[in-house]
Amino acid sequence: MILNKKYSLQFSASRSFPQWLISQNASIAFTTYQVGKIFTLGTDDTGKISISERTFNRCMGIGGDSQTFWMSSMYQLWRFENTLLPGQSFQGYDRVYIPRMAYTTGDLDIHDVAIDENGKPIFVNTLFNCLATVSDSHSFKPVWKPWFISELVPEDRCHLNGLAMKNGKAGYVTAVSISDVPGGWRDTRSNGGILVDVQSNDVVCERLSMPHSPRLYQNKLWLLEAGSGYFGYVDMKSGAFVRVSFCPGFLRGLAFIGKYALIGISNARKNNTFQGLEFQKNLEKKKEEAWCGIWVINLHTGNTEHWVKIDGMIEELYDVLVLKATRRPLLIGTKKEDIKKMVSIE
């Protein structure tokens, strides 16, 4: 049990979760826009969970690797860089992530974020219904939009949200519906979701319930059907969504390491967006309650082997990132004095 009294947060984990992190030589980063926090979970020298967190308004998409990752906030896109060399440590931490750069984009409601083959960020611009990248002179540069979106306007017509990269380029996206009217996706949340091949503009899978977080891993296209609570993959020949595991909540945030999937789970929001969806009926059938945290699922068996549960002021997560070859990461933010002293020379 890990308690953060300052923020009324309580973290609990399965008994073997710290040992599992150590065995994978990895740590986890995750975001919550609800209270504007990015967290990392690692392990200290005693084998106990080590938590680092920093505040950024409306943290959402996070993408990259253990050296460099990008994270979206309310009106900026941040690049975090590990400042330690291999073998170096700082106060017991083997990675120190400093926000080195930020693009001011304005409030685009950025969801998933990834890094392309040239090391440049590409992100889902949900408000403008398109994929975009950063611009040195403007809020963003569009790189792709669905064929059914007639114009780039700030109206969130289809709720484009998820991005899967393929060979360093945008490969697939998820949207909650095929809609070209403001907020039209809200009327088809239960079965209007689609997975689209960015290169061909073909709909690969349809009739999904609020799909999120598509990811290519081990020759399969995985995604989270948040509206039903199921994690699974898309059969690329038949176009069917194959359910693998049910998770107790609204699903967003998917990452992989070895034979495991890490899935972000959110509690049921008390408004119309989450109401009337299948995952609530599935919870009732299984006599379970929705909760907030991260599940670790064995891809070979579909079983949940480890978990982290979050209680208190945080009820919703957005994204999850695995930090490979990282034992104990430290995050540096912009609101405390420590960033003034974090000086390094290239």
Tab-separated table of C-alpha atoms in Angstrom:
chain	number	residue	atom	x	y	z
A	1	MET	CA	0.000	0.000	0.000
A	2	ILE	CA	1.359	3.408	-0.976
A	3	LEU	CA	-0.235	6.499	0.470
A	4	ASN	CA	0.158	10.083	-0.697
A	5	LYS	CA	-1.548	12.121	2.006
A	6	LYS	CA	-0.902	15.447	0.305
A	7	TYR	CA	-3.144	14.596	-2.627
A	8	SER	CA	-5.531	12.161	-0.858
A	9	LEU	CA	-4.273	9.303	-2.990
A	10	GLN	CA	-3.868	5.674	-2.125
A	11	PHE	CA	-2.007	3.238	-4.360
A	12	SER	CA	-2.305	-0.487	-3.793
A	13	ALA	CA	-0.774	-3.237	-5.908
A	14	SER	CA	-0.826	-6.977	-6.300
A	15	ARG	CA	1.732	-8.618	-4.013
A	16	SER	CA	4.124	-9.607	-6.781
A	17	PHE	CA	3.856	-6.397	-8.828
A	18	PRO	CA	7.157	-4.830	-7.594
A	19	GLN	CA	9.032	-8.065	-8.296
A	20	TRP	CA	7.435	-8.215	-11.732
A	21	LEU	CA	8.694	-4.693	-12.530
A	22	ILE	CA	12.185	-5.717	-11.431
A	23	SER	CA	12.043	-8.888	-13.538
A	24	GLN	CA	11.083	-6.826	-16.593
A	25	ASN	CA	13.778	-4.220	-15.867
A	26	ALA	CA	11.139	-1.578	-16.467
A	27	SER	CA	9.047	1.202	-14.968
A	28	ILE	CA	5.688	2.679	-15.918
A	29	ALA	CA	4.559	6.219	-16.711
A	30	PHE	CA	0.898	7.181	-16.844
A	31	THR	CA	-1.217	10.327	-17.092
A	32	THR	CA	-4.434	11.606	-15.594
A	33	TYR	CA	-6.075	14.717	-17.008
A	34	GLN	CA	-8.577	14.720	-14.176
A	35	VAL	CA	-6.131	16.324	-11.727
A	36	GLY	CA	-3.369	17.195	-14.211
A	37	LYS	CA	-0.662	14.729	-13.189
A	38	ILE	CA	1.970	12.544	-14.779
A	39	PHE	CA	3.212	9.661	-12.612
A	40	THR	CA	5.995	7.124	-12.809
A	41	LEU	CA	6.067	3.818	-10.927
A	42	GLY	CA	9.415	2.123	-10.413
A	43	THR	CA	11.225	0.273	-7.625
A	44	ASP	CA	13.846	1.407	-5.138
A	45	ASP	CA	16.883	-0.468	-3.828
A	46	THR	CA	14.767	-2.309	-1.263
A	47	GLY	CA	12.366	-3.630	-3.881
A	48	LYS	CA	9.504	-1.345	-2.862
A	49	ILE	CA	7.441	0.778	-5.228
A	50	SER	CA	8.896	4.229	-5.951
A	51	ILE	CA	6.511	6.936	-7.151
A	52	SER	CA	7.375	10.207	-8.861
A	53	GLU	CA	4.774	12.735	-9.988
A	54	ARG	CA	4.543	16.226	-11.432
A	55	THR	CA	1.743	18.629	-12.280
A	56	PHE	CA	0.861	19.705	-15.819
A	57	ASN	CA	-2.623	20.940	-16.685
A	58	ARG	CA	-4.767	18.235	-18.315
A	59	CYS	CA	-2.086	15.604	-18.972
A	60	MET	CA	-3.205	13.185	-21.685
A	61	GLY	CA	-1.273	11.470	-24.474
A	62	ILE	CA	2.228	10.184	-23.762
A	63	GLY	CA	4.455	8.534	-26.336
A	64	GLY	CA	8.108	7.714	-26.885
A	65	ASP	CA	10.701	5.602	-25.118
A	66	SER	CA	12.834	5.532	-21.980
A	67	GLN	CA	15.175	8.238	-23.278
A	68	THR	CA	12.714	10.694	-24.821
A	69	PHE	CA	8.964	10.982	-24.566
A	70	TRP	CA	6.350	13.574	-25.464
A	71	MET	CA	3.280	14.423	-23.414
A	72	SER	CA	0.282	16.587	-24.227
A	73	SER	CA	-1.197	19.036	-21.744
A	74	MET	CA	-4.055	21.511	-21.969
A	75	TYR	CA	-2.420	23.875	-24.467
A	76	GLN	CA	1.154	22.597	-24.849
A	77	LEU	CA	3.061	19.588	-26.103
A	78	TRP	CA	6.080	18.775	-23.909
A	79	ARG	CA	9.284	16.883	-24.679
A	80	PHE	CA	10.863	15.127	-21.697
A	81	GLU	CA	14.478	14.017	-21.931
A	82	ASN	CA	16.415	11.719	-19.635
A	83	THR	CA	19.500	13.652	-18.579
A	84	LEU	CA	21.517	10.768	-17.081
A	85	LEU	CA	24.063	8.737	-19.004
A	86	PRO	CA	24.064	4.907	-18.803
A	87	GLY	CA	25.426	3.857	-15.423
A	88	GLN	CA	24.872	7.269	-13.829
A	89	SER	CA	22.518	7.843	-10.915
A	90	PHE	CA	21.056	10.831	-9.085
A	91	GLN	CA	19.945	10.415	-5.471
A	92	GLY	CA	19.125	6.770	-6.144
A	93	TYR	CA	17.330	7.383	-9.481
A	94	ASP	CA	18.619	5.890	-12.732
A	95	ARG	CA	16.566	8.162	-15.020
A	96	VAL	CA	15.826	11.844	-14.528
A	97	TYR	CA	13.248	13.231	-16.943
A	98	ILE	CA	13.362	16.972	-17.513
A	99	PRO	CA	10.871	18.942	-19.657
A	100	ARG	CA	13.343	20.316	-22.224
A	101	MET	CA	10.941	21.778	-24.776
A	102	ALA	CA	7.300	22.760	-25.136
A	103	TYR	CA	5.285	23.735	-28.197
A	104	THR	CA	2.365	26.001	-27.402
A	105	THR	CA	-0.490	24.597	-29.476
A	106	GLY	CA	-3.522	26.116	-27.853
A	107	ASP	CA	-6.285	23.869	-26.524
A	108	LEU	CA	-6.590	21.221	-29.284
A	109	ASP	CA	-7.802	18.442	-26.966
A	110	ILE	CA	-4.762	16.361	-27.980
A	111	HIS	CA	-5.252	12.655	-27.282
A	112	ASP	CA	-2.663	10.049	-28.391
A	113	VAL	CA	0.906	11.171	-29.066
A	114	ALA	CA	3.659	9.260	-30.904
A	115	ILE	CA	7.088	9.855	-32.432
A	116	ASP	CA	7.630	9.317	-36.151
A	117	GLU	CA	10.665	7.903	-37.977
A	118	ASN	CA	12.328	11.327	-37.952
A	119	GLY	CA	11.914	11.822	-34.225
A	120	LYS	CA	9.124	14.348	-34.682
A	121	PRO	CA	5.904	14.175	-32.643
A	122	ILE	CA	2.650	13.303	-34.347
A	123	PHE	CA	-0.574	13.599	-32.412
A	124	VAL	CA	-4.314	13.155	-32.575
A	125	ASN	CA	-5.857	16.615	-32.809
A	126	THR	CA	-9.270	15.630	-31.511
A	127	LEU	CA	-10.813	19.102	-31.605
A	128	PHE	CA	-9.979	19.530	-35.319
A	129	ASN	CA	-10.641	15.860	-36.265
A	130	CYS	CA	-7.201	15.221	-37.740
A	131	LEU	CA	-3.663	13.989	-37.225
A	132	ALA	CA	-1.153	16.780	-36.840
A	133	THR	CA	2.417	17.626	-35.977
A	134	VAL	CA	4.085	20.643	-34.421
A	135	SER	CA	4.783	23.907	-36.208
A	136	ASP	CA	7.411	26.542	-35.425
A	137	SER	CA	5.045	29.322	-36.410
A	138	HIS	CA	1.490	28.048	-35.900
A	139	SER	CA	-0.550	25.977	-33.467
A	140	PHE	CA	-0.221	22.821	-35.547
A	141	LYS	CA	0.377	21.418	-39.020
A	142	PRO	CA	-2.280	18.962	-40.280
A	143	VAL	CA	-0.910	15.729	-41.756
A	144	TRP	CA	-4.093	13.668	-42.327
A	145	LYS	CA	-7.833	13.806	-41.804
A	146	PRO	CA	-10.573	11.193	-42.322
A	147	TRP	CA	-12.250	11.277	-45.724
A	148	PHE	CA	-15.645	11.980	-44.150
A	149	ILE	CA	-14.479	15.185	-42.423
A	150	SER	CA	-15.296	18.013	-44.837
A	151	GLU	CA	-13.226	20.794	-43.246
A	152	LEU	CA	-10.778	21.539	-40.461
A	153	VAL	CA	-12.879	23.294	-37.837
A	154	PRO	CA	-12.710	23.122	-34.015
A	155	GLU	CA	-15.842	21.027	-33.513
A	156	ASP	CA	-14.816	17.460	-32.464
A	157	ARG	CA	-17.172	15.832	-34.942
A	158	CYS	CA	-16.048	12.174	-34.797
A	159	HIS	CA	-13.925	12.080	-31.619
A	160	LEU	CA	-10.760	10.908	-33.291
A	161	ASN	CA	-8.653	9.700	-30.360
A	162	GLY	CA	-6.229	6.799	-30.921
A	163	LEU	CA	-3.085	6.389	-33.034
A	164	ALA	CA	-1.047	3.293	-33.894
A	165	MET	CA	2.302	3.778	-35.608
A	166	LYS	CA	3.526	1.435	-38.358
A	167	ASN	CA	7.176	1.469	-39.480
A	168	GLY	CA	7.657	4.969	-38.132
A	169	LYS	CA	4.562	6.419	-39.802
A	170	ALA	CA	0.937	6.892	-38.778
A	171	GLY	CA	-0.659	3.515	-39.412
A	172	TYR	CA	-4.124	3.308	-37.874
A	173	VAL	CA	-6.505	5.553	-35.967
A	174	THR	CA	-9.630	5.056	-33.903
A	175	ALA	CA	-12.696	7.286	-33.848
A	176	VAL	CA	-15.953	6.985	-31.953
A	177	SER	CA	-18.072	7.472	-35.094
A	178	ILE	CA	-18.255	8.490	-38.734
A	179	SER	CA	-19.706	11.931	-38.206
A	180	ASP	CA	-19.245	15.291	-39.909
A	181	VAL	CA	-21.388	17.391	-37.559
A	182	PRO	CA	-20.334	18.994	-34.262
A	183	GLY	CA	-20.512	16.453	-31.431
A	184	GLY	CA	-22.143	13.907	-33.722
A	185	TRP	CA	-20.109	11.086	-32.173
A	186	ARG	CA	-22.077	11.331	-28.940
A	187	ASP	CA	-25.141	9.793	-30.607
A	188	THR	CA	-23.330	6.608	-31.685
A	189	ARG	CA	-21.130	5.834	-28.698
A	190	SER	CA	-22.379	2.276	-28.247
A	191	ASN	CA	-21.671	0.875	-31.731
A	192	GLY	CA	-20.451	3.577	-34.132
A	193	GLY	CA	-16.711	3.268	-33.512
A	194	ILE	CA	-14.212	2.574	-36.302
A	195	LEU	CA	-10.576	1.630	-36.905
A	196	VAL	CA	-9.167	3.271	-40.038
A	197	ASP	CA	-6.045	2.493	-42.077
A	198	VAL	CA	-4.417	5.915	-42.480
A	199	GLN	CA	-2.541	5.032	-45.675
A	200	SER	CA	-5.530	3.615	-47.586
A	201	ASN	CA	-8.418	5.396	-45.796
A	202	ASP	CA	-10.106	1.989	-45.515
A	203	VAL	CA	-12.271	1.142	-42.513
A	204	VAL	CA	-10.578	-1.955	-41.099
A	205	CYS	CA	-13.037	-2.591	-38.265
A	206	GLU	CA	-16.414	-1.044	-37.481
A	207	ARG	CA	-19.346	-1.199	-35.060
A	208	LEU	CA	-16.963	-0.737	-32.143
A	209	SER	CA	-17.997	0.823	-28.842
A	210	MET	CA	-15.805	3.857	-28.123
A	211	PRO	CA	-12.495	2.344	-29.322
A	212	HIS	CA	-9.244	3.761	-27.934
A	213	SER	CA	-5.475	3.182	-27.902
A	214	PRO	CA	-4.780	1.105	-31.055
A	215	ARG	CA	-1.284	-0.392	-30.982
A	216	LEU	CA	0.673	-2.682	-33.313
A	217	TYR	CA	2.549	-5.326	-31.335
A	218	GLN	CA	3.864	-8.764	-32.286
A	219	ASN	CA	2.130	-8.669	-35.680
A	220	LYS	CA	-1.302	-7.891	-34.238
A	221	LEU	CA	-3.350	-4.718	-34.112
A	222	TRP	CA	-4.549	-4.417	-30.520
A	223	LEU	CA	-7.024	-1.901	-29.145
A	224	LEU	CA	-9.279	-1.116	-26.210
A	225	GLU	CA	-13.027	-1.195	-26.743
A	226	ALA	CA	-13.686	1.207	-23.914
A	227	GLY	CA	-17.459	1.094	-24.267
A	228	SER	CA	-17.593	-2.647	-23.592
A	229	GLY	CA	-14.610	-2.940	-21.233
A	230	TYR	CA	-12.780	-5.434	-23.443
A	231	PHE	CA	-9.150	-5.550	-24.500
A	232	GLY	CA	-8.558	-7.420	-27.755
A	233	TYR	CA	-7.214	-7.370	-31.277
A	234	VAL	CA	-8.568	-6.923	-34.785
A	235	ASP	CA	-8.583	-9.869	-37.183
A	236	MET	CA	-7.250	-8.046	-40.234
A	237	LYS	CA	-8.756	-10.564	-42.660
A	238	SER	CA	-12.325	-10.592	-41.363
A	239	GLY	CA	-12.351	-7.123	-39.800
A	240	ALA	CA	-13.721	-8.555	-36.553
A	241	PHE	CA	-12.733	-7.385	-33.096
A	242	VAL	CA	-11.604	-10.404	-31.091
A	243	ARG	CA	-12.161	-9.961	-27.380
A	244	VAL	CA	-9.357	-11.240	-25.137
A	245	SER	CA	-9.936	-9.918	-21.611
A	246	PHE	CA	-12.572	-7.926	-19.743
A	247	CYS	CA	-11.298	-5.153	-17.489
A	248	PRO	CA	-13.465	-3.511	-14.791
A	249	GLY	CA	-13.876	0.008	-16.120
A	250	PHE	CA	-13.548	2.414	-19.026
A	251	LEU	CA	-10.331	1.591	-20.869
A	252	ARG	CA	-7.737	4.043	-22.194
A	253	GLY	CA	-3.973	3.688	-22.366
A	254	LEU	CA	-2.255	0.575	-23.722
A	255	ALA	CA	1.414	-0.439	-23.686
A	256	PHE	CA	3.365	-3.689	-24.014
A	257	ILE	CA	6.483	-5.379	-22.716
A	258	GLY	CA	7.437	-8.977	-23.394
A	259	LYS	CA	4.333	-11.154	-23.229
A	260	TYR	CA	2.367	-8.567	-21.259
A	261	ALA	CA	-0.112	-5.786	-21.990
A	262	LEU	CA	-0.532	-2.880	-19.575
A	263	ILE	CA	-3.977	-1.305	-19.635
A	264	GLY	CA	-5.250	1.902	-18.057
A	265	ILE	CA	-8.631	1.573	-16.354
A	266	SER	CA	-10.908	4.439	-15.324
A	267	ASN	CA	-13.913	4.577	-13.063
A	268	ALA	CA	-17.304	5.369	-14.576
A	269	ARG	CA	-17.676	9.116	-15.079
A	270	LYS	CA	-20.954	10.414	-13.730
A	271	ASN	CA	-22.206	12.120	-16.875
A	272	ASN	CA	-23.833	11.182	-20.165
A	273	THR	CA	-20.554	10.318	-21.910
A	274	PHE	CA	-20.139	7.078	-19.939
A	275	GLN	CA	-23.793	6.284	-19.368
A	276	GLY	CA	-25.663	3.469	-21.140
A	277	LEU	CA	-22.529	1.663	-22.340
A	278	GLU	CA	-22.014	-2.083	-22.383
A	279	PHE	CA	-19.154	-2.094	-19.898
A	280	GLN	CA	-21.587	-1.091	-17.127
A	281	LYS	CA	-23.868	-4.013	-17.979
A	282	ASN	CA	-20.846	-6.325	-18.109
A	283	LEU	CA	-19.790	-5.144	-14.654
A	284	GLU	CA	-23.226	-5.989	-13.312
A	285	LYS	CA	-23.162	-9.458	-14.909
A	286	LYS	CA	-19.769	-10.189	-13.399
A	287	LYS	CA	-20.788	-8.592	-10.088
A	288	GLU	CA	-17.801	-6.263	-10.175
A	289	GLU	CA	-17.372	-2.546	-9.580
A	290	ALA	CA	-15.477	-0.153	-11.806
A	291	TRP	CA	-12.174	1.133	-10.458
A	292	CYS	CA	-9.154	3.129	-11.474
A	293	GLY	CA	-5.696	1.707	-12.063
A	294	ILE	CA	-3.515	-0.419	-14.337
A	295	TRP	CA	-3.954	-4.084	-15.222
A	296	VAL	CA	-1.125	-6.290	-16.464
A	297	ILE	CA	-2.459	-9.038	-18.745
A	298	ASN	CA	-0.596	-12.089	-20.000
A	299	LEU	CA	-1.080	-12.129	-23.781
A	300	HIS	CA	-0.659	-15.903	-23.940
A	301	THR	CA	-3.419	-16.697	-21.445
A	302	GLY	CA	-5.550	-13.550	-21.304
A	303	ASN	CA	-5.280	-13.637	-17.506
A	304	THR	CA	-4.597	-10.624	-15.306
A	305	GLU	CA	-1.356	-11.382	-13.455
A	306	HIS	CA	-0.632	-8.036	-11.782
A	307	TRP	CA	-2.449	-4.813	-11.017
A	308	VAL	CA	-2.174	-1.352	-9.488
A	309	LYS	CA	-5.269	0.254	-8.001
A	310	ILE	CA	-5.696	3.979	-7.332
A	311	ASP	CA	-8.181	5.301	-4.771
A	312	GLY	CA	-8.914	8.862	-3.748
A	313	MET	CA	-9.109	11.982	-5.853
A	314	ILE	CA	-8.071	10.267	-9.113
A	315	GLU	CA	-10.761	8.229	-10.858
A	316	GLU	CA	-9.674	8.467	-14.498
A	317	LEU	CA	-6.450	7.755	-16.377
A	318	TYR	CA	-5.675	8.466	-20.010
A	319	ASP	CA	-2.410	6.947	-21.216
A	320	VAL	CA	0.257	4.431	-20.200
A	321	LEU	CA	3.905	4.160	-21.300
A	322	VAL	CA	6.473	1.466	-20.478
A	323	LEU	CA	9.951	2.805	-19.658
A	324	LYS	CA	12.252	-0.070	-20.569
A	325	ALA	CA	15.663	-0.580	-18.927
A	326	THR	CA	14.560	1.830	-16.206
A	327	ARG	CA	14.496	0.844	-12.554
A	328	ARG	CA	13.656	4.061	-10.717
A	329	PRO	CA	12.711	7.189	-12.714
A	330	LEU	CA	12.412	10.722	-11.393
A	331	LEU	CA	10.221	13.396	-12.988
A	332	ILE	CA	11.145	17.072	-12.867
A	333	GLY	CA	8.353	19.612	-13.305
A	334	THR	CA	8.104	23.335	-13.843
A	335	LYS	CA	6.347	24.393	-10.648
A	336	LYS	CA	9.016	23.613	-8.035
A	337	GLU	CA	12.460	25.014	-7.330
A	338	ASP	CA	14.343	21.823	-8.253
A	339	ILE	CA	14.190	22.548	-11.987
A	340	LYS	CA	16.448	25.572	-11.444
A	341	LYS	CA	19.254	23.327	-10.212
A	342	MET	CA	18.954	20.637	-12.887
A	343	VAL	CA	21.829	21.818	-15.067
A	344	SER	CA	23.808	19.495	-17.348
A	345	ILE	CA	26.416	19.989	-20.077
A	346	GLU	CA	26.318	18.130	-23.395
